[in-house]
Coordinates of C-alpha atoms and ligand atoms in Angstrom, one line a residue:
M1437 CA -8.0 -7.9 34.5
V1438 CA -8.5 -8.8 30.9
N1439 CA -10.8 -11.2 32.1
K1440 CA -13.9 -9.2 31.3
L1441 CA -16.0 -9.0 29.0
V1442 CA -15.4 -4.7 28.5
D1443 CA -12.1 -6.4 28.5
Y1444 CA -12.9 -8.0 24.4
V1445 CA -16.3 -7.2 23.3
D1446 CA -15.9 -3.3 21.4
L1447 CA -18.3 -2.7 19.2
D1448 CA -16.5 0.4 18.3
Y1449 CA -13.9 -1.1 17.3
K1450 CA -12.6 -0.1 13.5
P1451 CA -10.6 -2.7 12.1
N1452 CA -7.0 -1.8 10.8
E1453 CA -4.6 -3.7 8.6
N1454 CA -2.4 -5.6 11.3
D1455 CA -6.2 -7.2 11.8
L1456 CA -6.8 -10.7 11.2
I1457 CA -10.7 -11.1 10.6
A1458 CA -12.4 -14.3 12.0
M1459 CA -15.3 -14.8 11.8
Y1460 CA -17.9 -17.6 12.9
Y1461 CA -21.2 -18.8 13.4
V1462 CA -21.3 -20.0 17.2
E1463 CA -24.6 -21.4 19.8
K1464 CA -24.0 -20.5 22.9
S1465 CA -24.4 -23.5 25.7
P1466 CA -27.5 -23.2 28.2
E1467 CA -25.2 -22.6 31.1
C1468 CA -23.3 -19.1 29.4
K1469 CA -25.5 -16.3 29.3
D1470 CA -25.6 -14.6 26.0
L1471 CA -24.0 -14.7 23.0
E1472 CA -21.2 -11.4 24.2
H1473 CA -19.7 -13.3 26.8
A1474 CA -19.9 -16.1 24.2
S1475 CA -17.6 -14.2 22.3
M1476 CA -15.5 -13.0 24.9
E1477 CA -14.6 -16.3 26.0
I1478 CA -13.7 -17.2 22.7
A1479 CA -11.3 -14.5 22.0
K1480 CA -10.2 -15.4 25.6
E1481 CA -9.4 -19.0 24.1
S1482 CA -8.2 -18.3 20.5
S1483 CA -5.4 -14.9 21.9
I1484 CA -4.2 -14.6 25.7
G1485 CA -6.3 -15.1 27.8
T1486 CA -8.2 -18.8 29.8
W1487 CA -10.7 -19.2 32.0
T1488 CA -9.3 -17.3 35.9
T1489 CA -7.6 -14.2 35.5
I1490 CA -3.5 -14.9 36.2
A1491 CA -0.5 -12.8 37.9
T1492 CA 1.8 -13.5 35.0
M1493 CA -1.0 -11.0 32.7
S1494 CA -0.1 -7.5 32.3
A1495 CA -1.5 -4.5 30.7
E1496 CA 1.3 -4.2 28.5
I1497 CA 0.1 -7.7 26.8
A1498 CA -3.0 -6.4 26.9
N1499 CA -2.9 -3.6 25.4
K1500 CA -0.9 -5.3 22.6
L1501 CA -2.1 -8.4 22.2
K1502 CA -6.1 -8.5 23.1
P1503 CA -8.7 -9.3 20.4
S1504 CA -11.8 -7.8 20.0
V1505 CA -14.9 -8.4 19.6
F1506 CA -16.4 -5.7 16.7
H1507 CA -19.4 -7.5 15.5
I1508 CA -22.2 -9.4 17.2
D1509 CA -25.4 -9.9 15.6
N1510 CA -28.2 -11.1 17.7
E1511 CA -30.0 -12.1 14.6
N1512 CA -27.9 -15.0 12.8
Q1513 CA -25.1 -15.4 15.8
I1514 CA -23.0 -14.2 14.0
I1515 CA -19.7 -12.9 15.7
K1516 CA -16.7 -10.8 14.3
I1517 CA -13.2 -11.1 15.8
A1518 CA -10.0 -8.7 14.8
Y1519 CA -6.6 -10.0 16.6
T1520 CA -4.1 -8.2 15.9
K1521 CA -1.1 -9.8 13.3
E1522 CA 1.6 -9.4 16.3
L1523 CA -0.7 -13.4 17.3
F1524 CA 0.5 -14.4 14.4
E1525 CA 3.7 -16.3 12.5
A1526 CA 2.7 -14.6 9.0
G1527 CA 3.9 -17.7 7.2
N1528 CA 2.3 -21.0 9.9
I1529 CA -0.8 -22.4 8.6
S1530 CA -0.7 -24.8 11.5
Q1531 CA -0.2 -21.5 13.7
I1532 CA -3.3 -20.1 13.1
L1533 CA -5.5 -22.8 12.2
S1534 CA -4.1 -23.9 16.6
A1535 CA -5.4 -19.9 17.6
I1536 CA -8.8 -19.6 15.6
A1537 CA -10.1 -22.9 14.6
G1538 CA -8.4 -24.3 17.5
N1539 CA -9.3 -25.1 21.9
I1540 CA -12.1 -22.7 21.1
Y1541 CA -13.8 -25.5 19.7
G1542 CA -14.1 -27.6 22.1
M1543 CA -14.9 -25.1 24.7
R1544 CA -18.0 -26.9 27.4
V1545 CA -19.9 -22.9 26.9
L1546 CA -20.9 -22.8 23.6
E1547 CA -22.8 -26.1 22.0
N1548 CA -21.8 -25.5 18.8
L1549 CA -18.9 -22.8 16.5
R1550 CA -18.2 -22.8 12.5
L1551 CA -15.9 -20.0 11.5
L1552 CA -17.6 -18.8 8.5
D1553 CA -15.0 -16.9 7.3
I1554 CA -11.6 -15.5 7.3
S1555 CA -9.5 -12.0 6.2
F1556 CA -5.9 -12.0 5.8
P1557 CA -4.1 -8.4 6.0
K1558 CA -1.8 -7.5 4.2
D1559 CA 1.4 -8.9 5.7
I1560 CA 0.1 -12.4 5.9
V1561 CA -0.9 -13.1 3.2
E1562 CA 2.8 -11.5 2.2
A1563 CA 3.9 -13.9 3.8
Y1564 CA 3.7 -16.5 0.9
K1565 CA 3.8 -17.6 -2.5
G1566 CA 0.3 -18.4 -3.1
P1567 CA -0.1 -20.4 -6.8
K1568 CA 2.7 -20.6 -9.2
F1569 CA 1.1 -20.9 -12.4
G1570 CA -2.1 -19.6 -11.2
I1571 CA -5.0 -19.8 -13.9
E1572 CA -3.6 -18.6 -17.3
G1573 CA -0.4 -20.4 -16.6
I1574 CA -2.8 -23.5 -16.4
R1575 CA -3.9 -22.8 -19.3
K1576 CA -0.6 -21.5 -21.1
L1577 CA 0.7 -24.9 -20.4
I1578 CA -2.5 -27.1 -21.9
K1579 CA -2.5 -25.2 -23.7
V1580 CA -6.2 -25.1 -23.7
E1581 CA -8.6 -21.7 -24.4
N1582 CA -12.1 -20.6 -23.3
R1583 CA -14.2 -23.5 -22.7
P1584 CA -13.8 -25.8 -19.3
L1585 CA -10.6 -27.7 -18.8
L1586 CA -12.0 -31.5 -19.2
G1587 CA -10.3 -34.4 -16.2
T1588 CA -10.8 -38.7 -15.1
I1589 CA -10.2 -39.7 -13.0
V1590 CA -9.2 -43.8 -13.6
K1591 CA -11.5 -46.3 -12.3
P1592 CA -12.3 -48.1 -9.3
K1593 CA -10.1 -46.7 -7.3
V1594 CA -8.2 -48.9 -7.1
G1595 CA -7.6 -52.9 -8.6
L1596 CA -6.0 -52.0 -11.6
N1597 CA -2.5 -53.1 -12.5
E1598 CA 0.1 -50.1 -13.3
I1599 CA -0.8 -51.7 -17.6
E1600 CA -3.9 -52.1 -17.2
H1601 CA -3.8 -48.2 -15.1
A1602 CA -1.6 -46.7 -17.9
K1603 CA -4.2 -48.1 -20.2
V1604 CA -7.4 -46.5 -18.9
C1605 CA -5.6 -43.0 -19.2
G1606 CA -4.2 -43.7 -22.9
Q1607 CA -8.0 -44.3 -23.6
A1608 CA -9.1 -41.4 -21.8
W1609 CA -6.5 -39.3 -23.1
K1610 CA -7.6 -40.8 -26.3
G1611 CA -10.8 -39.1 -26.0
G1612 CA -10.6 -36.8 -25.7
L1613 CA -9.7 -35.4 -22.7
D1614 CA -7.7 -33.8 -21.5
I1615 CA -7.0 -34.9 -17.2
V1616 CA -6.6 -38.0 -16.1
K1617 CA -5.8 -38.0 -12.7
D1618 CA -5.4 -41.1 -10.0
D1619 CA -8.1 -41.3 -7.6
E1620 CA -7.8 -39.3 -4.2
N1621 CA -6.9 -43.5 -2.6
L1622 CA -4.5 -44.5 -4.7
T1623 CA -0.8 -43.7 -3.4
S1624 CA 1.5 -47.6 -3.4
M1625 CA 0.1 -50.6 -3.7
S1626 CA 0.9 -54.1 -3.6
F1627 CA -0.7 -54.4 -6.3
N1628 CA -0.3 -50.8 -8.3
K1629 CA 3.8 -49.0 -7.6
F1630 CA 3.6 -46.3 -7.5
E1631 CA 7.3 -45.4 -9.9
K1632 CA 6.4 -48.6 -12.0
R1633 CA 2.3 -46.8 -12.8
I1634 CA 3.8 -43.0 -12.9
T1635 CA 7.2 -45.2 -15.8
E1636 CA 4.0 -47.1 -17.8
T1637 CA 1.5 -44.3 -17.9
L1638 CA 3.7 -41.3 -18.8
K1639 CA 5.2 -43.6 -21.7
V1640 CA 1.3 -43.6 -23.2
R1641 CA 0.6 -40.0 -21.8
D1642 CA 3.7 -39.1 -24.5
T1643 CA 2.5 -41.5 -27.4
I1644 CA -1.1 -40.3 -26.3
E1645 CA 0.2 -37.0 -27.5
N1646 CA 2.6 -37.8 -30.2
E1647 CA -1.0 -40.1 -31.8
T1648 CA -3.6 -36.4 -31.3
G1649 CA -1.1 -33.5 -31.1
E1650 CA -3.2 -32.3 -28.2
K1651 CA -0.9 -31.6 -24.5
K1652 CA -2.1 -34.3 -22.5
I1653 CA -1.4 -34.1 -18.8
Y1654 CA -1.2 -36.3 -16.0
M1655 CA -1.6 -35.6 -12.2
P1656 CA -0.2 -39.0 -10.2
N1657 CA -1.3 -39.4 -6.3
I1658 CA 1.9 -38.8 -3.7
T1659 CA 0.0 -38.9 -1.3
A1660 CA 2.9 -39.8 1.9
K1661 CA 4.6 -39.1 4.8
L1662 CA 6.4 -35.8 3.4
S1663 CA 10.0 -37.1 2.4
I1664 CA 8.3 -40.0 0.3
M1665 CA 6.6 -37.2 -1.1
K1666 CA 9.8 -35.9 -2.5
E1667 CA 10.7 -39.0 -3.1
R1668 CA 8.1 -39.6 -5.6
A1669 CA 7.3 -36.3 -7.6
D1670 CA 11.0 -35.8 -8.4
H1671 CA 10.5 -39.8 -10.5
V1672 CA 7.2 -38.2 -11.7
I1673 CA 9.4 -34.9 -13.3
E1674 CA 12.5 -37.3 -14.0
N1675 CA 9.6 -39.1 -15.8
G1676 CA 8.2 -35.6 -18.1
G1677 CA 5.6 -35.3 -16.0
E1678 CA 3.9 -31.9 -15.1
Y1679 CA 1.2 -32.2 -12.8
V1680 CA 1.2 -33.5 -9.1
M1681 CA -1.9 -34.4 -7.2
V1682 CA -2.2 -34.6 -3.4
D1683 CA -4.3 -35.2 -0.2
I1684 CA -4.5 -31.9 1.7
I1685 CA -6.2 -32.4 5.2
T1686 CA -4.8 -36.0 5.0
I1687 CA -0.9 -35.0 4.3
G1688 CA -1.1 -32.2 6.8
F1689 CA -0.8 -28.1 6.8
S1690 CA 2.8 -28.5 7.7
A1691 CA 3.4 -30.9 5.1
L1692 CA 1.1 -29.6 2.4
Q1693 CA 4.0 -25.9 2.9
E1694 CA 6.5 -27.6 3.0
I1695 CA 6.0 -29.7 -0.4
K1696 CA 5.5 -27.0 -1.6
D1697 CA 7.9 -24.4 -1.3
F1698 CA 10.0 -28.6 -3.1
L1699 CA 7.4 -27.9 -6.1
D1700 CA 7.7 -24.4 -6.4
K1701 CA 11.3 -25.2 -7.2
K1702 CA 10.0 -27.6 -10.1
N1703 CA 7.9 -25.9 -11.1
V1704 CA 5.1 -28.0 -10.7
V1705 CA 1.6 -28.6 -11.5
I1706 CA -0.3 -28.6 -8.0
H1707 CA -3.6 -30.8 -7.3
A1708 CA -5.4 -30.1 -4.6
H1709 CA -7.5 -33.3 -4.3
R1710 CA -9.6 -32.7 -0.5
A1711 CA -10.7 -35.8 0.7
M1712 CA -12.3 -35.9 4.7
H1713 CA -12.2 -32.1 4.4
A1714 CA -16.1 -32.9 4.5
A1715 CA -15.4 -34.1 8.4
F1716 CA -15.2 -30.9 10.0
T1717 CA -16.9 -29.1 7.1
R1718 CA -19.4 -30.3 6.2
N1719 CA -21.8 -29.3 9.4
K1720 CA -23.6 -25.9 9.0
K1721 CA -23.1 -26.1 13.1
H1722 CA -19.9 -26.7 13.7
G1723 CA -16.6 -26.7 12.2
M1724 CA -14.8 -24.6 9.2
T1725 CA -16.5 -24.1 6.3
M1726 CA -15.2 -25.3 3.0
L1727 CA -14.6 -21.2 2.3
A1728 CA -12.3 -20.8 4.9
L1729 CA -10.3 -24.1 4.1
A1730 CA -10.4 -23.1 -0.3
K1731 CA -8.8 -19.4 1.7
I1732 CA -5.9 -21.2 3.5
M1733 CA -5.2 -23.5 0.7
R1734 CA -4.9 -20.4 -1.9
L1735 CA -2.3 -18.3 0.4
I1736 CA -0.3 -21.9 0.8
G1737 CA -0.9 -22.2 -2.8
M1738 CA -2.1 -24.4 -4.6
D1739 CA -3.1 -24.4 -8.8
Q1740 CA -6.2 -26.9 -8.9
L1741 CA -8.8 -27.0 -6.3
H1742 CA -11.8 -29.1 -5.5
T1743 CA -15.0 -26.8 -4.7
G1744 CA -17.5 -28.8 -5.7
T1745 CA -19.9 -29.6 -8.8
I1746 CA -23.7 -27.5 -7.2
V1747 CA -25.4 -31.4 -8.9
G1748 CA -23.6 -33.8 -8.3
K1749 CA -22.8 -36.8 -5.5
M1750 CA -21.4 -34.4 -2.8
E1751 CA -23.1 -31.7 -1.1
G1752 CA -22.4 -28.5 -2.2
Q1753 CA -24.8 -25.1 -2.1
K1754 CA -25.3 -23.6 -4.7
Q1755 CA -24.3 -20.2 -3.4
E1756 CA -21.9 -21.1 -1.6
V1757 CA -19.8 -23.5 -3.9
R1758 CA -19.7 -20.1 -6.4
E1759 CA -17.8 -17.8 -3.5
I1760 CA -15.5 -20.4 -3.1
N1761 CA -14.7 -20.4 -6.5
K1762 CA -15.5 -16.1 -6.5
I1763 CA -12.6 -16.1 -3.7
L1764 CA -10.5 -18.1 -5.0
T1765 CA -10.0 -16.4 -8.3
E1766 CA -11.0 -12.7 -8.3
S1767 CA -8.2 -10.5 -6.4
K1768 CA -10.5 -8.1 -4.6
V1769 CA -13.3 -9.8 -2.3
R1770 CA -16.3 -7.7 -1.2
G1771 CA -17.6 -9.6 1.9
N1772 CA -20.8 -9.1 3.3
D1773 CA -21.5 -9.8 7.4
I1774 CA -22.9 -12.9 6.4
T1775 CA -21.2 -15.4 4.6
L1776 CA -18.1 -13.4 3.0
L1777 CA -15.8 -10.5 4.4
D1778 CA -13.3 -8.4 2.2
Q1779 CA -10.3 -9.6 0.7
D1780 CA -7.1 -8.1 -0.8
W1781 CA -5.1 -10.6 -2.7
G1782 CA -2.7 -8.3 -3.5
N1783 CA -0.3 -10.1 -5.9
I1784 CA -1.3 -13.6 -4.8
K1785 CA -2.4 -15.6 -8.2
P1786 CA -6.5 -17.3 -8.5
I1787 CA -6.2 -21.2 -8.6
L1788 CA -8.3 -23.1 -10.8
P1789 CA -11.2 -24.0 -9.2
V1790 CA -12.3 -28.5 -9.9
A1791 CA -16.0 -29.4 -9.8
S1792 CA -16.0 -33.2 -9.7
G1793 CA -18.2 -35.9 -7.7
G1794 CA -21.0 -38.2 -9.8
L1795 CA -21.0 -35.9 -12.5
S1796 CA -21.6 -37.9 -16.4
P1797 CA -21.6 -35.8 -19.2
L1798 CA -25.5 -35.3 -18.7
H1799 CA -24.8 -32.3 -16.0
V1800 CA -22.4 -30.5 -18.7
P1801 CA -25.8 -28.1 -19.4
E1802 CA -26.0 -27.3 -16.2
L1803 CA -22.0 -27.2 -15.1
I1804 CA -21.6 -24.5 -17.4
E1805 CA -24.3 -22.6 -16.7
L1806 CA -24.4 -23.1 -13.1
L1807 CA -20.2 -22.8 -13.0
G1808 CA -19.1 -20.4 -16.3
T1809 CA -16.3 -22.4 -18.1
D1810 CA -13.1 -21.2 -16.9
L1811 CA -12.4 -24.1 -14.4
V1812 CA -11.9 -28.2 -14.7
F1813 CA -14.7 -30.8 -14.6
Q1814 CA -14.3 -34.1 -13.6
F1815 CA -16.2 -37.6 -14.7
G1816 CA -15.1 -40.3 -13.3
G1817 CA -18.0 -42.6 -13.1
G1818 CA -19.2 -40.8 -15.8
C1819 CA -16.6 -41.6 -18.1
H1820 CA -15.8 -45.1 -17.5
G1821 CA -19.1 -45.6 -16.6
H1822 CA -20.0 -45.7 -20.9
P1823 CA -21.7 -48.3 -22.6
D1824 CA -19.1 -48.6 -25.1
G1825 CA -16.1 -47.6 -22.6
T1826 CA -13.4 -45.1 -21.6
E1827 CA -12.7 -44.0 -24.7
A1828 CA -16.1 -43.5 -25.2
G1829 CA -16.6 -41.8 -22.3
A1830 CA -13.9 -39.0 -23.2
K1831 CA -15.9 -38.3 -26.4
A1832 CA -19.4 -38.6 -24.9
I1833 CA -17.6 -35.3 -22.8
R1834 CA -15.7 -33.8 -25.3
Q1835 CA -19.4 -34.0 -27.2
A1836 CA -21.1 -32.3 -24.9
V1837 CA -19.7 -29.3 -23.7
D1838 CA -19.4 -29.1 -27.7
A1839 CA -23.0 -29.1 -28.1
V1840 CA -23.1 -26.4 -25.0
L1841 CA -20.3 -23.6 -25.8
N1842 CA -22.1 -24.3 -29.6
G1843 CA -25.4 -23.0 -27.9
R1844 CA -27.3 -26.7 -29.3
E1845 CA -29.4 -29.8 -26.9
L1846 CA -27.5 -32.1 -25.6
K1847 CA -30.5 -35.0 -27.1
N1848 CA -30.8 -33.4 -30.3
Y1849 CA -26.8 -32.4 -30.9
A1850 CA -26.4 -36.8 -29.6
K1851 CA -28.8 -37.6 -32.9
N1852 CA -25.2 -37.9 -34.8
H1853 CA -22.5 -38.2 -31.8
S1854 CA -23.4 -41.6 -31.4
E1855 CA -21.4 -41.4 -28.5
L1856 CA -23.0 -38.8 -26.7
A1857 CA -26.8 -41.0 -27.1
K1858 CA -24.4 -43.4 -25.5
A1859 CA -24.6 -41.9 -21.9
V1860 CA -28.0 -40.6 -22.9
E1861 CA -29.4 -44.1 -23.1
K1862 CA -27.7 -45.1 -19.7
W1863 CA -27.8 -41.9 -18.1
G1864 CA -30.4 -39.4 -19.4
Ligands
LIG884 C1 -15.5 -38.7 -8.2 C2 -14.1 -38.6 -7.4 C3 -14.1 -37.2 -6.6 C4 -14.8 -36.8 -6.2 C5 -14.6 -35.6 -4.4 C6 -14.3 -39.7 -6.0 O1 -15.1 -40.0 -8.9 O2 -13.0 -39.5 -7.9 O3 -13.0 -37.9 -5.8 O4 -15.3 -36.1 -7.2 O5 -15.1 -34.8 -4.1 O6 -13.4 -40.5 -5.8 O7 -15.5 -39.5 -6.2 P1 -16.9 -39.3 -9.9 P2 -15.2 -33.2 -4.2 O8 -16.8 -38.8 -11.0 O9 -16.9 -41.6 -9.7 O10 -17.8 -39.7 -9.6 O11 -14.1 -32.9 -5.8 O12 -16.3 -32.6 -4.0 O13 -13.9 -32.9 -3.3
LIG885 MG1 -11.9 -39.8 -5.9

């Protein structure tokens, strides 16, 4: 009863609008007969089956809930499984992942397993609000059109006290950056308490906004247990902040959904840092792609998400980063049989991608050529590492962007822009 290849592998099956589709890269173990048997085991263990036939199974349950392995590519070791939406609690990301990205990773019949992409059916997409702002809403808030939003991360990552932190933020904003964020491991330390940091930094932000006439954004990291994240978000709002940052992996999917609902009512932009993602996205044979994770983040409703730079210090190849940014920003995605599934996002707004990590002003021409201008560029060491300090580093970043958008070579433009010249001297 429902435990044979023929029960789960059906290459003639045509998925319908009620199916969630999961695409996997599969490496079977030597003891497993072939990819068909491996895919049957995956389909079973992620839905209604187990290792043996059971007396409690019925034809009714099987007919209603059995998934179908409808695509097996032996050459690329890729399979696709269609799961009826009835197998999932639509609004519960934790349950969806416990099914299609849970036990199956540990099965002995597999050597490696990588969830490449997920195509969510309409009824599941409609269970989520998605991003509150979208790219348009963020640009309207920051009052910046037609160029990348430019940001820095206060460095050292941790170590400054609240007043020093606020001062560095002021220098970055004064030098011309739109955004300053906390680093992923800065929350509330003995030497830098969250509440005081936010109050002092937003005071400086208001001063610099008045001085420059430009909108300036601070993205404080509220990462903590849920109850404290809610308190910290309220403290940010009470002090006039419009953004918060969360470490989406380390706070967990359930807390992420809850803090999103909490913030949705408060009109706060959510910046999603992905620290720890590489623990399970980096190995190209195992885990889950950043693309699949990014789609989950668009459903849950992050407004901005780190997706890679192609050229910086973190791994992330050109095709992969571009495909991630594509599925985050387009409303309908056409798939292929190797890396991407079809996805119709309905009314779910786009996420603004963030390129960050190991960047200096000298990367700007390549960044714009490879990734365009509809995203955030963030420079940590590439701002505070400028020979003349943070404010000069910020100016050099703005000058590099101005140069590229005016069709000028950086080194040529640097001849009459001293801050950029010093950046070229150090990192050229
Ligand atoms: C960048 C950064 C970011 C990384 C995260 C850091 O600093 O603040 O956390 O960009 O990587 O701590 O490394 P630098 P990703 O600019 O000094 O490198 O964006 O790939 O998730
Ligand atoms: Mg960081």
